[in-house]
Amino acid sequence: MLRHLTSAARGHTGGGDRGPSALRRLALTAMAVTTAAAATLVPAVPANAAAFKVLVFSKTAGFRHDSIAVGTQAIRDIGAANDFTVDSTEDSSAFNTSNLSQYKAVIFLSTTGDVLNDTQQSAFQSYVDGGGGYVGVHAAADTEYNWSYYGQLVGAWFNSHPAIQQATVRNENRAHPATAHLGTTWARTDEWYSYRSNPRQNVRVLQNLDESTYSGGGMGDHPITWCHPQSNGRSFYTGLGHTQESYSDSNFRTLLLGGIKYAAKAANADCRPENGYTALYNGSTTGWQQIGPGSFSNSQSTLTSSGGMGMLWYSTKQFGSYSLKLDWKLTGDSNSGVVVGFPTPGSAQGALDTGHEVQIDATDSADKTTGAIYGFKSADLAARDAALNPPGSWNTYELLVEGERLQVFLNGAKINDFTNTDPNRSLTSGYIGIQNHGSPDVVQYRNIRIKELTTVTPSPSPSPSPSPSPSASPGTTSALRGVASNRCLDISGASQANGAIVQIWDCNGQANQRWTSTAANELRIYGGKCLDVSGNSTANGAAVSIWDCNGQNNQKWRFNSDGSITAIGANKCLDIVGSGTANGSRLQIYTCHGGNNQKWTRV
């Protein structure tokens, strides 16, 4: 398939001497390339069979929206046009393990009130945590207020709304398949929900409301559409969709399609929470300079390459340890790359010779294709292929640079981990740039942003992750030291009993401070005990102890790029009670807030 051909016989070399490939001149349209590559993103199916099935659930125990019927039909129409089958029900008994197993996603279409009993809730939680998808539309946020897991899944509960009116939606993420078709803003009429809490810390916000354009907001920062991973599954929610007219709006129908495909794992996106980034490019090219032939045009907050081989580089500042994120899209079998760690360039080729290029190319040899550190290290091709959207679709890179280590994440999944050993190059300080490779090659970029890191932190290990982070990779054993306290995660009295207290204590290298990461996202100690959220609780303040490892979600943990560690089952952070720094301060889980009492380093 075009996305991962590895034949070196193409004569497609790197840096400044990469010439047009003979294969690139084959009579393939961009549409054909896209279609062929897209087929690898969904399970193989028999000819003429639908690629997957989804279930629309629209039971109401409170207010009932008159748009439910037209919404259900619209989703059926969307499915028929996009090769997936749609079933619908208002019967809660459909929420059992056997029945749910046939669906890639379940869509809560303006449900209200308590619609599932305890047994049905348990079946649905197991379905999502086991890899199923959830899509919530509008009043899905007005549902199951007494079920804490559902609160995590939907992201935020409904609080209030003003009268139906026009407002401006700001599309802050235009790489997700639900929003990539939209401009930077979108004026539309709907019923605009406010929520009981702001979900931003725990989700990737795709759209927010400009409260100055309508009356009755009150949230300030006002997310309205978002997504996030939920254990091994995926969640997508939009507050849009109150009115019947919404479901005949082509833009809204495309938004629904993208959300469904994301949740069903038929398309990929980086939906990890994202906070603390500074825009380097989001419509303005201030601070950027072109070097070498060719150029990038700038329109609709999108950079589009032409000609080359040249490079657009951010000349304002050199960066050391950082997380760099950017959205990119290829047209067909094109070629580009992100260049990092180079000194002031005399030429585009000079930047390639003194820095490292993270390659973007639909086809090439293993060390010169998408995700590779060009000429140095191939990506994990299986992980790359699982995470990659095909040419014609948007993708998101995160380049995590810590000292001489460069990790590459594609749509939230780690695909490469490289450490520079070349004495003529260094990642510890340098500029960043994006390449315009040549006339046959067209690449687009959006939303280039950076977060500088003050400390070297554990690397992210998204859930699900096809390739665990080496800093949290299976078999890695180390102490975990609190950034605020400078003390280590410790078992009180070196106890090995179930329920033994987890605290912080002066780092001493003893066995009761040595934690081993596993492929199951556990943090093990003493071989068979796991870091455990007591009682499977998801509440703020729930105690953390050790317990016999059992594979449950209250024993699964995710390392984040900001140094925090998330309890996957609760979607809350490992936290020192009261921001304590003294020996004996205890551990709990608490809503992630970015404080140093929730940040850890491996030692």
Coordinates of C-alpha atoms in Angstrom, one line a residue:
M1 CA 0.0 0.0 0.0
L2 CA 1.2 3.5 -0.8
R3 CA 1.5 4.5 2.8
H4 CA 4.3 2.2 3.7
L5 CA 6.2 0.9 0.7
T6 CA 9.7 0.3 1.8
S7 CA 11.6 -0.4 -1.4
A8 CA 14.8 1.6 -1.5
A9 CA 14.8 1.1 -5.3
R10 CA 12.7 4.2 -5.7
G11 CA 15.9 6.3 -5.7
H12 CA 14.1 8.7 -3.3
T13 CA 16.9 10.2 -1.1
G14 CA 16.7 12.6 1.7
G15 CA 17.5 16.2 2.5
G16 CA 18.4 18.5 -0.4
D17 CA 19.0 15.8 -2.9
R18 CA 15.6 14.2 -2.8
G19 CA 14.5 14.2 -6.4
P20 CA 11.0 13.4 -7.9
S21 CA 10.3 9.7 -7.8
A22 CA 9.3 7.7 -10.8
L23 CA 6.4 6.2 -8.8
R24 CA 5.2 9.7 -8.0
R25 CA 4.5 10.2 -11.7
L26 CA 2.2 7.1 -11.9
A27 CA -1.2 8.0 -13.2
L28 CA -2.9 7.9 -9.8
T29 CA -5.3 10.6 -8.7
A30 CA -5.1 12.0 -5.2
M31 CA -8.6 10.5 -4.7
A32 CA -7.3 7.0 -5.6
V33 CA -4.3 7.4 -3.2
T34 CA -6.6 8.5 -0.4
T35 CA -9.1 5.6 -1.0
A36 CA -6.4 3.0 -1.1
A37 CA -4.7 4.2 2.0
A38 CA -7.9 4.7 3.9
A39 CA -8.7 1.0 3.5
T40 CA -6.0 0.2 6.1
L41 CA -7.7 2.2 8.8
V42 CA -10.8 0.0 9.3
P43 CA -11.1 -3.8 9.6
A44 CA -11.1 -5.8 6.4
V45 CA -14.7 -6.5 5.3
P46 CA -16.2 -8.6 2.5
A47 CA -17.0 -6.9 -0.8
N48 CA -20.1 -4.7 -0.6
A49 CA -20.4 -5.1 3.1
A50 CA -20.4 -2.1 5.5
A51 CA -17.1 -1.3 7.1
F52 CA -18.6 -1.1 10.7
K53 CA -21.8 -0.7 12.7
V54 CA -22.9 2.0 15.1
L55 CA -25.9 2.1 17.5
V56 CA -28.0 5.3 18.0
F57 CA -29.5 5.4 21.5
S58 CA -32.1 8.1 22.1
K59 CA -34.0 7.1 25.3
T60 CA -35.2 10.1 27.4
A61 CA -36.2 10.2 31.0
G62 CA -36.5 14.0 31.0
F63 CA -37.0 16.6 28.3
R64 CA -37.4 15.1 24.9
H65 CA -36.0 17.0 21.9
D66 CA -38.2 17.1 18.8
S67 CA -35.0 16.7 16.7
I68 CA -34.4 13.1 17.8
A69 CA -36.3 11.6 14.9
V70 CA -34.7 13.7 12.2
G71 CA -31.3 13.3 13.9
T72 CA -31.6 9.5 13.8
Q73 CA -32.5 9.6 10.1
A74 CA -29.6 12.0 9.4
I75 CA -27.2 9.6 11.0
R76 CA -28.7 6.7 8.9
D77 CA -28.2 8.8 5.8
I78 CA -24.6 9.7 6.8
G79 CA -23.9 6.0 7.3
A80 CA -25.4 5.0 4.0
A81 CA -23.2 7.5 2.2
N82 CA -20.0 6.5 4.1
D83 CA -20.1 2.8 4.3
F84 CA -21.3 2.1 7.9
T85 CA -24.5 0.6 9.2
V86 CA -26.7 2.4 11.7
D87 CA -29.0 0.7 14.2
S88 CA -31.2 2.7 16.6
T89 CA -33.0 1.9 19.8
E90 CA -34.6 3.4 22.9
D91 CA -34.5 0.1 24.7
S92 CA -31.9 0.1 27.5
S93 CA -31.7 -3.7 27.5
A94 CA -29.6 -3.3 24.3
F95 CA -26.8 -2.4 26.8
N96 CA -25.4 -5.9 27.4
T97 CA -22.0 -7.3 26.6
S98 CA -23.1 -9.6 23.7
N99 CA -25.2 -6.9 21.9
L100 CA -22.7 -4.1 22.3
S101 CA -19.9 -6.2 20.9
Q102 CA -21.2 -5.8 17.4
Y103 CA -20.8 -2.0 17.4
K104 CA -17.8 0.2 16.9
A105 CA -19.5 3.1 18.6
V106 CA -22.6 4.0 20.5
I107 CA -24.2 7.4 19.8
F108 CA -26.2 9.0 22.7
L109 CA -28.5 11.3 20.7
S110 CA -30.0 13.9 23.0
T111 CA -30.6 11.4 25.8
T112 CA -31.8 12.9 29.1
G113 CA -32.1 11.7 32.7
D114 CA -31.2 8.3 34.0
V115 CA -31.5 5.9 31.1
L116 CA -29.4 2.9 32.2
N117 CA -29.6 0.7 35.3
D118 CA -26.5 -0.5 37.2
T119 CA -26.1 -3.7 35.2
Q120 CA -26.4 -1.8 31.9
Q121 CA -24.0 0.9 33.1
S122 CA -21.4 -1.8 33.9
A123 CA -21.8 -3.4 30.5
F124 CA -21.3 0.0 28.7
Q125 CA -18.3 0.9 30.8
S126 CA -16.7 -2.4 30.0
Y127 CA -17.5 -1.9 26.3
V128 CA -15.9 1.6 26.2
D129 CA -12.9 0.7 28.3
G130 CA -12.4 -2.4 26.2
G131 CA -12.1 -0.3 23.0
G132 CA -15.6 0.8 22.1
G133 CA -16.5 4.3 21.0
Y134 CA -18.9 6.9 22.6
V135 CA -20.4 9.8 20.7
G136 CA -22.5 12.3 22.7
V137 CA -24.8 14.8 20.9
H138 CA -26.3 17.8 22.6
A139 CA -28.4 16.6 25.5
A140 CA -26.2 13.6 26.0
A141 CA -24.6 16.0 28.6
D142 CA -28.0 16.1 30.4
T143 CA -27.8 12.4 31.2
E144 CA -26.8 10.1 34.1
Y145 CA -25.9 12.7 36.6
N146 CA -25.4 10.2 39.4
W147 CA -23.0 8.0 37.4
S148 CA -19.5 9.4 37.9
Y149 CA -18.0 7.3 35.0
Y150 CA -20.5 8.8 32.6
G151 CA -19.4 12.3 33.7
Q152 CA -15.8 11.4 32.7
L153 CA -17.0 9.9 29.5
V154 CA -19.1 12.8 28.3
G155 CA -16.6 15.3 29.7
A156 CA -19.0 17.8 31.4
W157 CA -22.6 17.8 32.5
F158 CA -25.2 20.4 31.3
N159 CA -25.9 23.4 33.5
S160 CA -28.2 25.8 31.6
H161 CA -28.9 27.4 28.3
P162 CA -30.3 30.7 27.0
A163 CA -32.8 31.1 24.2
I164 CA -32.0 29.7 20.8
Q165 CA -29.9 32.3 18.9
Q166 CA -27.0 32.8 16.5
A167 CA -23.5 32.6 17.9
T168 CA -19.9 32.3 16.6
V169 CA -18.2 29.0 17.0
R170 CA -14.4 29.2 17.1
N171 CA -12.8 26.1 15.6
E172 CA -9.6 25.8 17.6
N173 CA -8.6 22.4 16.4
R174 CA -8.9 22.0 12.6
A175 CA -7.1 18.7 12.3
H176 CA -9.7 16.5 13.8
P177 CA -11.9 14.8 11.1
A178 CA -15.0 16.4 12.7
T179 CA -13.7 20.0 12.3
A180 CA -11.1 19.9 9.5
H181 CA -13.6 21.0 6.9
L182 CA -14.5 24.2 8.7
G183 CA -12.9 27.7 8.7
T184 CA -11.5 29.4 11.8
T185 CA -15.0 30.5 12.8
W186 CA -18.5 29.3 12.1
A187 CA -21.7 31.4 12.6
R188 CA -24.7 29.2 13.3
T189 CA -28.0 29.1 15.2
D190 CA -28.5 26.6 18.0
E191 CA -29.3 26.2 21.7
W192 CA -26.0 26.9 23.4
Y193 CA -25.3 24.8 26.5
S194 CA -23.3 26.0 29.4
Y195 CA -21.8 23.3 31.5
R196 CA -21.3 22.6 35.2
S197 CA -17.5 22.5 34.8
N198 CA -15.0 23.4 32.2
P199 CA -13.7 20.1 30.7
R200 CA -10.6 21.6 29.1
Q201 CA -8.1 20.0 31.6
N202 CA -9.3 16.5 30.7
V203 CA -10.3 16.7 27.0
R204 CA -9.0 18.0 23.7
V205 CA -11.3 21.0 22.9
L206 CA -12.1 21.2 19.2
Q207 CA -14.6 24.1 19.3
N208 CA -15.4 26.9 21.7
L209 CA -18.0 29.6 21.8
D210 CA -17.3 33.3 21.4
E211 CA -19.6 34.5 24.2
S212 CA -19.4 38.1 23.0
T213 CA -21.5 37.0 20.0
Y214 CA -24.6 35.9 21.9
S215 CA -26.4 36.5 25.2
G216 CA -26.5 34.2 28.2
G217 CA -23.1 32.4 28.1
G218 CA -21.3 32.9 31.4
M219 CA -18.5 30.3 31.2
G220 CA -15.8 32.6 29.8
D221 CA -13.7 29.9 28.2
H222 CA -16.6 28.0 26.7
P223 CA -15.8 24.6 25.1
I224 CA -18.7 23.2 23.0
T225 CA -17.1 20.2 21.1
W226 CA -14.4 18.0 22.4
C227 CA -12.8 14.5 22.3
H228 CA -10.6 12.3 24.5
P229 CA -9.3 8.8 24.9
Q230 CA -11.2 6.8 27.6
S231 CA -9.0 3.8 28.7
N232 CA -8.9 1.7 25.4
G233 CA -11.9 3.5 23.9
R234 CA -12.6 6.9 22.5
S235 CA -15.1 9.6 23.4
F236 CA -16.4 12.5 21.2
Y237 CA -19.0 15.0 22.3
T238 CA -20.7 18.1 20.7
G239 CA -23.1 20.4 22.3
L240 CA -24.5 21.3 18.9
G241 CA -27.6 19.6 17.5
H242 CA -30.7 21.0 19.4
T243 CA -32.6 22.1 16.3
Q244 CA -34.2 20.0 13.6
E245 CA -32.5 22.3 11.1
S246 CA -29.1 21.3 12.4
Y247 CA -29.4 17.8 10.8
S248 CA -29.9 19.2 7.3
D249 CA -26.8 21.4 7.6
S250 CA -24.0 19.9 5.6
N251 CA -21.3 21.3 7.9
F252 CA -23.0 19.8 11.0
R253 CA -23.5 16.5 9.3
T254 CA -19.7 16.4 8.4
L255 CA -18.9 17.2 12.0
L256 CA -21.0 14.2 13.1
L257 CA -19.4 12.0 10.5
G258 CA -15.9 12.9 11.8
G259 CA -16.9 12.4 15.4
I260 CA -18.4 9.0 14.6
K261 CA -15.3 7.9 12.6
Y262 CA -13.0 9.0 15.3
A263 CA -15.0 7.1 18.0
A264 CA -15.2 4.0 15.8
K265 CA -11.5 4.1 15.1
A266 CA -12.1 4.6 11.4
A267 CA -10.0 7.8 11.6
N268 CA -7.4 9.0 13.9
A269 CA -6.7 12.2 15.9
D270 CA -4.7 13.4 18.8
C271 CA -7.4 13.9 21.5
R272 CA -5.1 14.0 24.5
P273 CA -5.8 17.1 26.7
E274 CA -3.6 20.0 25.5
N275 CA -2.8 22.9 27.8
G276 CA 0.0 25.4 28.0
Y277 CA 1.0 25.7 24.4
T278 CA 2.1 28.9 22.7
A279 CA 1.2 29.4 19.0
L280 CA 4.1 29.9 16.6
Y281 CA 1.8 29.9 13.6
N282 CA -2.0 30.0 13.7
G283 CA -2.6 32.4 10.8
S284 CA 0.3 34.9 11.3
T285 CA 3.7 34.3 9.9
T286 CA 5.4 36.9 12.1
G287 CA 8.7 35.5 13.2
W288 CA 9.0 33.1 10.2
Q289 CA 11.5 33.4 7.4
Q290 CA 11.8 31.5 4.1
I291 CA 15.2 30.2 3.0
G292 CA 15.9 28.6 -0.3
P293 CA 13.7 28.4 -3.4
G294 CA 9.9 27.9 -3.3
S295 CA 7.6 29.3 -0.7
F296 CA 4.5 28.7 1.5
S297 CA 1.3 30.6 0.8
N298 CA -0.8 31.6 3.8
S299 CA -4.6 31.5 3.6
Q300 CA -7.3 30.6 6.1
S301 CA -4.7 29.9 8.8
T302 CA -3.1 27.3 6.6
L303 CA 0.3 27.2 5.1
T304 CA 0.6 25.5 1.6
S305 CA 3.9 24.7 0.0
S306 CA 5.0 25.3 -3.6
G307 CA 8.3 24.8 -5.3
G308 CA 11.5 24.2 -3.5
M309 CA 13.6 22.7 -2.0
G310 CA 13.4 25.3 0.7
M311 CA 12.4 25.8 4.3
L312 CA 10.2 28.1 6.3
W313 CA 11.9 28.5 9.7
Y314 CA 11.0 30.2 13.0
S315 CA 13.8 32.6 13.4
T316 CA 12.8 34.4 16.6
K317 CA 14.1 31.9 19.1
Q318 CA 16.1 28.7 19.5
F319 CA 14.5 26.0 21.7
G320 CA 15.9 23.4 24.0
S321 CA 13.5 20.9 25.8
Y322 CA 10.0 21.3 24.4
S323 CA 6.9 19.7 23.0
L324 CA 6.2 20.9 19.5
K325 CA 2.9 20.1 17.9
L326 CA 1.7 20.8 14.4
D327 CA -1.0 19.6 12.0
W328 CA -0.1 18.5 8.5
K329 CA -1.7 17.1 5.4
L330 CA -0.2 15.7 2.2
T331 CA -1.7 15.7 -1.3
G332 CA -1.1 12.3 -2.7
D333 CA 2.5 10.9 -2.6
S334 CA 4.2 14.2 -1.6
N335 CA 7.2 14.9 0.6
S336 CA 8.0 17.3 3.4
G337 CA 9.4 17.2 6.9
V338 CA 9.8 19.1 10.1
V339 CA 13.4 20.1 10.9
V340 CA 14.6 20.6 14.5
G341 CA 17.8 21.4 16.4
F342 CA 19.7 23.3 13.7
P343 CA 21.7 26.5 14.2
T344 CA 21.2 29.7 12.1
P345 CA 20.9 28.2 8.6
G346 CA 23.0 29.4 5.7
S347 CA 20.7 27.3 3.4
A348 CA 17.9 24.9 3.5
Q349 CA 20.4 22.1 3.0
G350 CA 22.5 23.4 5.7
A351 CA 19.7 23.1 8.2
L352 CA 19.2 19.4 7.2
D353 CA 23.0 18.8 7.6
T354 CA 23.1 20.3 11.1
G355 CA 19.7 19.3 12.5
H356 CA 17.3 16.4 12.3
E357 CA 14.4 16.0 10.0
V358 CA 11.2 14.2 11.1
Q359 CA 10.0 12.9 7.7
I360 CA 6.6 13.3 6.1
D361 CA 6.3 11.2 3.0
A362 CA 3.6 8.8 2.0
T363 CA 6.1 6.2 0.5
D364 CA 9.8 5.7 0.8
S365 CA 12.4 3.4 2.4
A366 CA 11.9 2.8 6.1
D367 CA 14.3 5.4 7.3
K368 CA 12.9 8.0 4.9
T369 CA 9.1 7.7 5.3
T370 CA 6.6 9.3 7.6
G371 CA 7.7 9.2 11.2
A372 CA 11.4 8.5 10.5
I373 CA 14.2 10.5 11.8
Y374 CA 15.5 11.0 8.2
G375 CA 18.5 8.9 7.4
F376 CA 18.9 7.9 11.1
K377 CA 16.1 5.8 12.4
S378 CA 12.9 4.3 11.0
A379 CA 9.6 4.8 12.8
D380 CA 7.8 1.8 14.3
L381 CA 6.0 1.1 11.1
A382 CA 3.2 -1.0 12.6
A383 CA 2.5 1.7 15.2
R384 CA 2.8 4.3 12.5
D385 CA 0.4 2.6 10.1
A386 CA -2.1 2.1 12.9
A387 CA -2.1 5.8 13.7
L388 CA -1.7 7.4 10.3
N389 CA -4.6 9.0 8.3
P390 CA -4.1 8.7 4.6
P391 CA -3.0 11.4 2.1
G392 CA -5.7 14.0 1.8
S393 CA -6.5 13.8 5.5
W394 CA -5.0 15.8 8.4
N395 CA -2.5 14.4 10.9
T396 CA -0.9 15.8 14.0
Y397 CA 2.7 15.4 15.1
E398 CA 4.1 15.9 18.5
L399 CA 7.9 16.2 18.6
L400 CA 9.0 15.8 22.2
V401 CA 12.6 17.0 22.6
E402 CA 14.3 16.4 26.0
G403 CA 18.0 16.9 25.8
E404 CA 19.3 14.7 23.0
R405 CA 16.2 12.6 23.0
L406 CA 13.5 13.1 20.3
Q407 CA 10.2 11.2 20.5
V408 CA 7.7 11.4 17.7
F409 CA 3.9 11.0 18.3
L410 CA 1.5 10.7 15.4
N411 CA -2.1 11.4 16.2
G412 CA -1.4 10.8 19.9
A413 CA 0.5 7.5 19.4
K414 CA 4.2 7.1 19.8
I415 CA 5.9 6.0 16.7
N416 CA 9.6 6.8 17.2
D417 CA 12.1 7.3 20.0
F418 CA 15.5 8.5 18.9
T419 CA 18.6 9.7 20.8
N420 CA 21.1 11.8 18.9
T421 CA 24.7 10.6 19.2
D422 CA 26.1 12.5 16.2
P423 CA 28.8 14.9 17.6
N424 CA 28.1 17.3 14.7
R425 CA 24.4 17.8 15.6
S426 CA 22.7 18.6 18.9
L427 CA 19.0 18.7 19.9
T428 CA 19.8 20.6 23.1
S429 CA 19.3 24.0 21.4
G430 CA 18.3 25.0 17.9
Y431 CA 15.7 26.4 15.5
I432 CA 12.7 24.6 14.0
G433 CA 11.5 24.7 10.4
I434 CA 9.1 23.1 7.9
Q435 CA 10.2 22.0 4.5
N436 CA 8.8 22.8 1.0
H437 CA 10.4 20.0 -0.9
G438 CA 9.8 20.6 -4.6
S439 CA 7.3 21.4 -7.3
P440 CA 5.5 17.9 -7.4
D441 CA 5.1 18.0 -3.6
V442 CA 2.2 19.8 -1.9
V443 CA 2.0 19.8 1.9
Q444 CA -0.1 21.9 4.2
Y445 CA 0.4 22.9 7.8
R446 CA -1.9 24.3 10.5
N447 CA -1.6 25.3 14.1
I448 CA 2.1 25.1 14.9
R449 CA 2.5 25.4 18.7
I450 CA 5.1 24.8 21.3
K451 CA 5.3 24.2 25.1
E452 CA 8.8 24.7 26.5
L453 CA 9.7 22.3 29.3
T454 CA 11.5 23.5 32.4
T455 CA 12.3 19.9 33.5
V456 CA 12.9 16.7 31.7
T457 CA 9.6 14.8 32.3
P458 CA 8.2 11.3 31.7
S459 CA 7.1 11.0 28.2
P460 CA 3.5 10.6 27.2
S461 CA 2.0 7.1 26.9
P462 CA -1.4 7.7 25.4
S463 CA -4.3 5.3 25.9
P464 CA -4.5 3.3 23.9
S465 CA -0.8 3.3 22.8
P466 CA 0.4 0.8 20.2
S467 CA 4.0 1.4 21.4
P468 CA 4.5 2.2 25.1
S469 CA 6.7 5.1 26.0
P470 CA 10.3 4.0 26.9
S471 CA 10.2 6.1 30.0
A472 CA 7.2 4.0 31.0
S473 CA 8.0 0.9 28.8
P474 CA 7.5 -2.6 30.0
G475 CA 10.3 -3.6 32.4
T476 CA 11.4 -0.1 33.2
T477 CA 12.1 0.1 37.0
S478 CA 12.9 3.4 38.7
A479 CA 11.9 5.7 41.5
L480 CA 9.3 8.4 41.0
R481 CA 10.3 11.7 42.6
G482 CA 7.8 14.5 43.2
V483 CA 8.7 17.8 41.5
A484 CA 7.4 19.9 44.3
S485 CA 8.7 17.8 47.3
N486 CA 11.8 16.3 45.8
R487 CA 10.8 13.1 47.7
C488 CA 10.0 9.7 46.3
L489 CA 6.8 7.6 45.9
D490 CA 7.2 5.2 48.9
I491 CA 5.3 2.4 50.7
S492 CA 5.0 3.3 54.3
G493 CA 7.1 1.0 56.5
A494 CA 8.2 -1.0 53.5
S495 CA 4.9 -3.0 54.0
Q496 CA 3.9 -5.5 51.4
A497 CA 0.3 -5.9 52.7
N498 CA -2.8 -5.1 50.6
G499 CA -3.9 -1.6 51.4
A500 CA -0.5 -0.4 52.5
I501 CA -0.3 3.4 52.5
V502 CA 1.5 5.1 49.6
Q503 CA 3.3 8.3 50.7
I504 CA 6.3 10.4 49.8
W505 CA 9.7 10.0 51.6
D506 CA 13.3 10.9 51.2
C507 CA 14.6 9.0 48.1
N508 CA 16.7 6.1 49.3
G509 CA 16.8 3.6 46.5
Q510 CA 15.1 0.8 48.5
A511 CA 12.7 -1.8 47.2
N512 CA 9.7 0.1 48.6
Q513 CA 10.5 3.0 46.2
R514 CA 11.2 1.0 43.1
W515 CA 8.3 1.0 40.6
T516 CA 8.1 -1.1 37.4
S517 CA 6.0 -0.1 34.4
T518 CA 4.3 -2.9 32.5
A519 CA 2.7 -3.2 29.1
A520 CA -0.7 -3.2 30.8
N521 CA -0.1 0.3 32.1
E522 CA 0.5 -0.9 35.7
L523 CA 3.0 0.5 38.2
R524 CA 4.2 -2.6 40.0
I525 CA 6.2 -2.9 43.2
Y526 CA 7.6 -6.0 44.9
G527 CA 6.8 -7.9 41.7
G528 CA 3.1 -8.7 42.3
K529 CA 1.6 -5.5 44.0
C530 CA 0.2 -2.6 42.0
L531 CA -0.4 1.1 42.6
D532 CA -4.1 1.0 43.2
V533 CA -7.0 3.6 43.6
S534 CA -8.8 2.3 46.7
G535 CA -12.3 0.9 46.2
N536 CA -12.2 1.5 42.4
S537 CA -13.2 5.1 43.3
T538 CA -13.2 7.9 40.7
A539 CA -13.8 10.7 43.2
N540 CA -11.4 13.5 44.1
G541 CA -9.5 12.6 47.3
A542 CA -9.7 8.8 46.8
A543 CA -6.8 7.2 48.5
V544 CA -4.0 5.5 46.7
S545 CA -2.5 2.3 48.1
I546 CA -1.0 -1.0 46.9
W547 CA -2.9 -4.2 46.2
D548 CA -2.5 -7.5 44.4
C549 CA -2.3 -6.8 40.7
N550 CA -5.7 -7.7 39.1
G551 CA -5.8 -5.9 35.7
Q552 CA -8.6 -3.6 36.6
N553 CA -8.7 0.0 35.5
N554 CA -8.1 1.4 39.0
Q555 CA -4.6 -0.1 38.6
K556 CA -3.8 1.5 35.3
W557 CA -1.7 4.7 34.9
R558 CA -0.7 6.9 32.0
F559 CA 2.4 9.1 31.9
N560 CA 1.8 12.6 30.5
S561 CA 4.1 15.1 28.7
D562 CA 3.8 17.6 31.6
G563 CA 5.1 15.2 34.2
S564 CA 1.7 14.2 35.6
I565 CA 0.5 10.6 36.0
T566 CA -3.2 9.9 35.2
A567 CA -5.2 7.2 36.9
I568 CA -6.9 5.9 33.7
G569 CA -10.0 4.5 35.4
A570 CA -10.8 7.8 37.1
N571 CA -9.1 10.2 34.6
K572 CA -7.6 12.1 37.5
C573 CA -4.0 12.8 38.5
L574 CA -1.7 11.2 41.1
D575 CA -1.7 14.0 43.7
I576 CA 0.1 14.7 47.0
V577 CA -2.6 15.5 49.6
G578 CA -2.7 19.2 50.5
S579 CA 0.3 19.9 48.3
G580 CA 2.4 18.4 51.1
T581 CA 6.2 18.2 50.8
A582 CA 7.0 16.6 54.1
N583 CA 8.0 13.0 54.7
G584 CA 4.8 10.9 55.2
S585 CA 2.6 13.1 53.0
R586 CA 0.0 10.8 51.5
L587 CA -1.2 10.2 48.0
Q588 CA -4.6 10.5 46.4
I589 CA -6.2 11.1 43.0
Y590 CA -7.5 14.5 42.1
T591 CA -8.7 16.5 39.1
C592 CA -5.6 17.4 37.0
H593 CA -4.6 21.0 37.4
G594 CA -1.0 21.3 36.4
G595 CA 0.4 21.9 39.9
N596 CA 3.8 20.6 40.9
N597 CA 2.3 18.4 43.5
Q598 CA 1.0 16.4 40.6
K599 CA 4.2 16.2 38.7
W600 CA 6.9 13.4 38.8
T601 CA 10.2 12.5 37.4
R602 CA 11.9 9.2 37.0
V603 CA 15.2 8.8 38.9

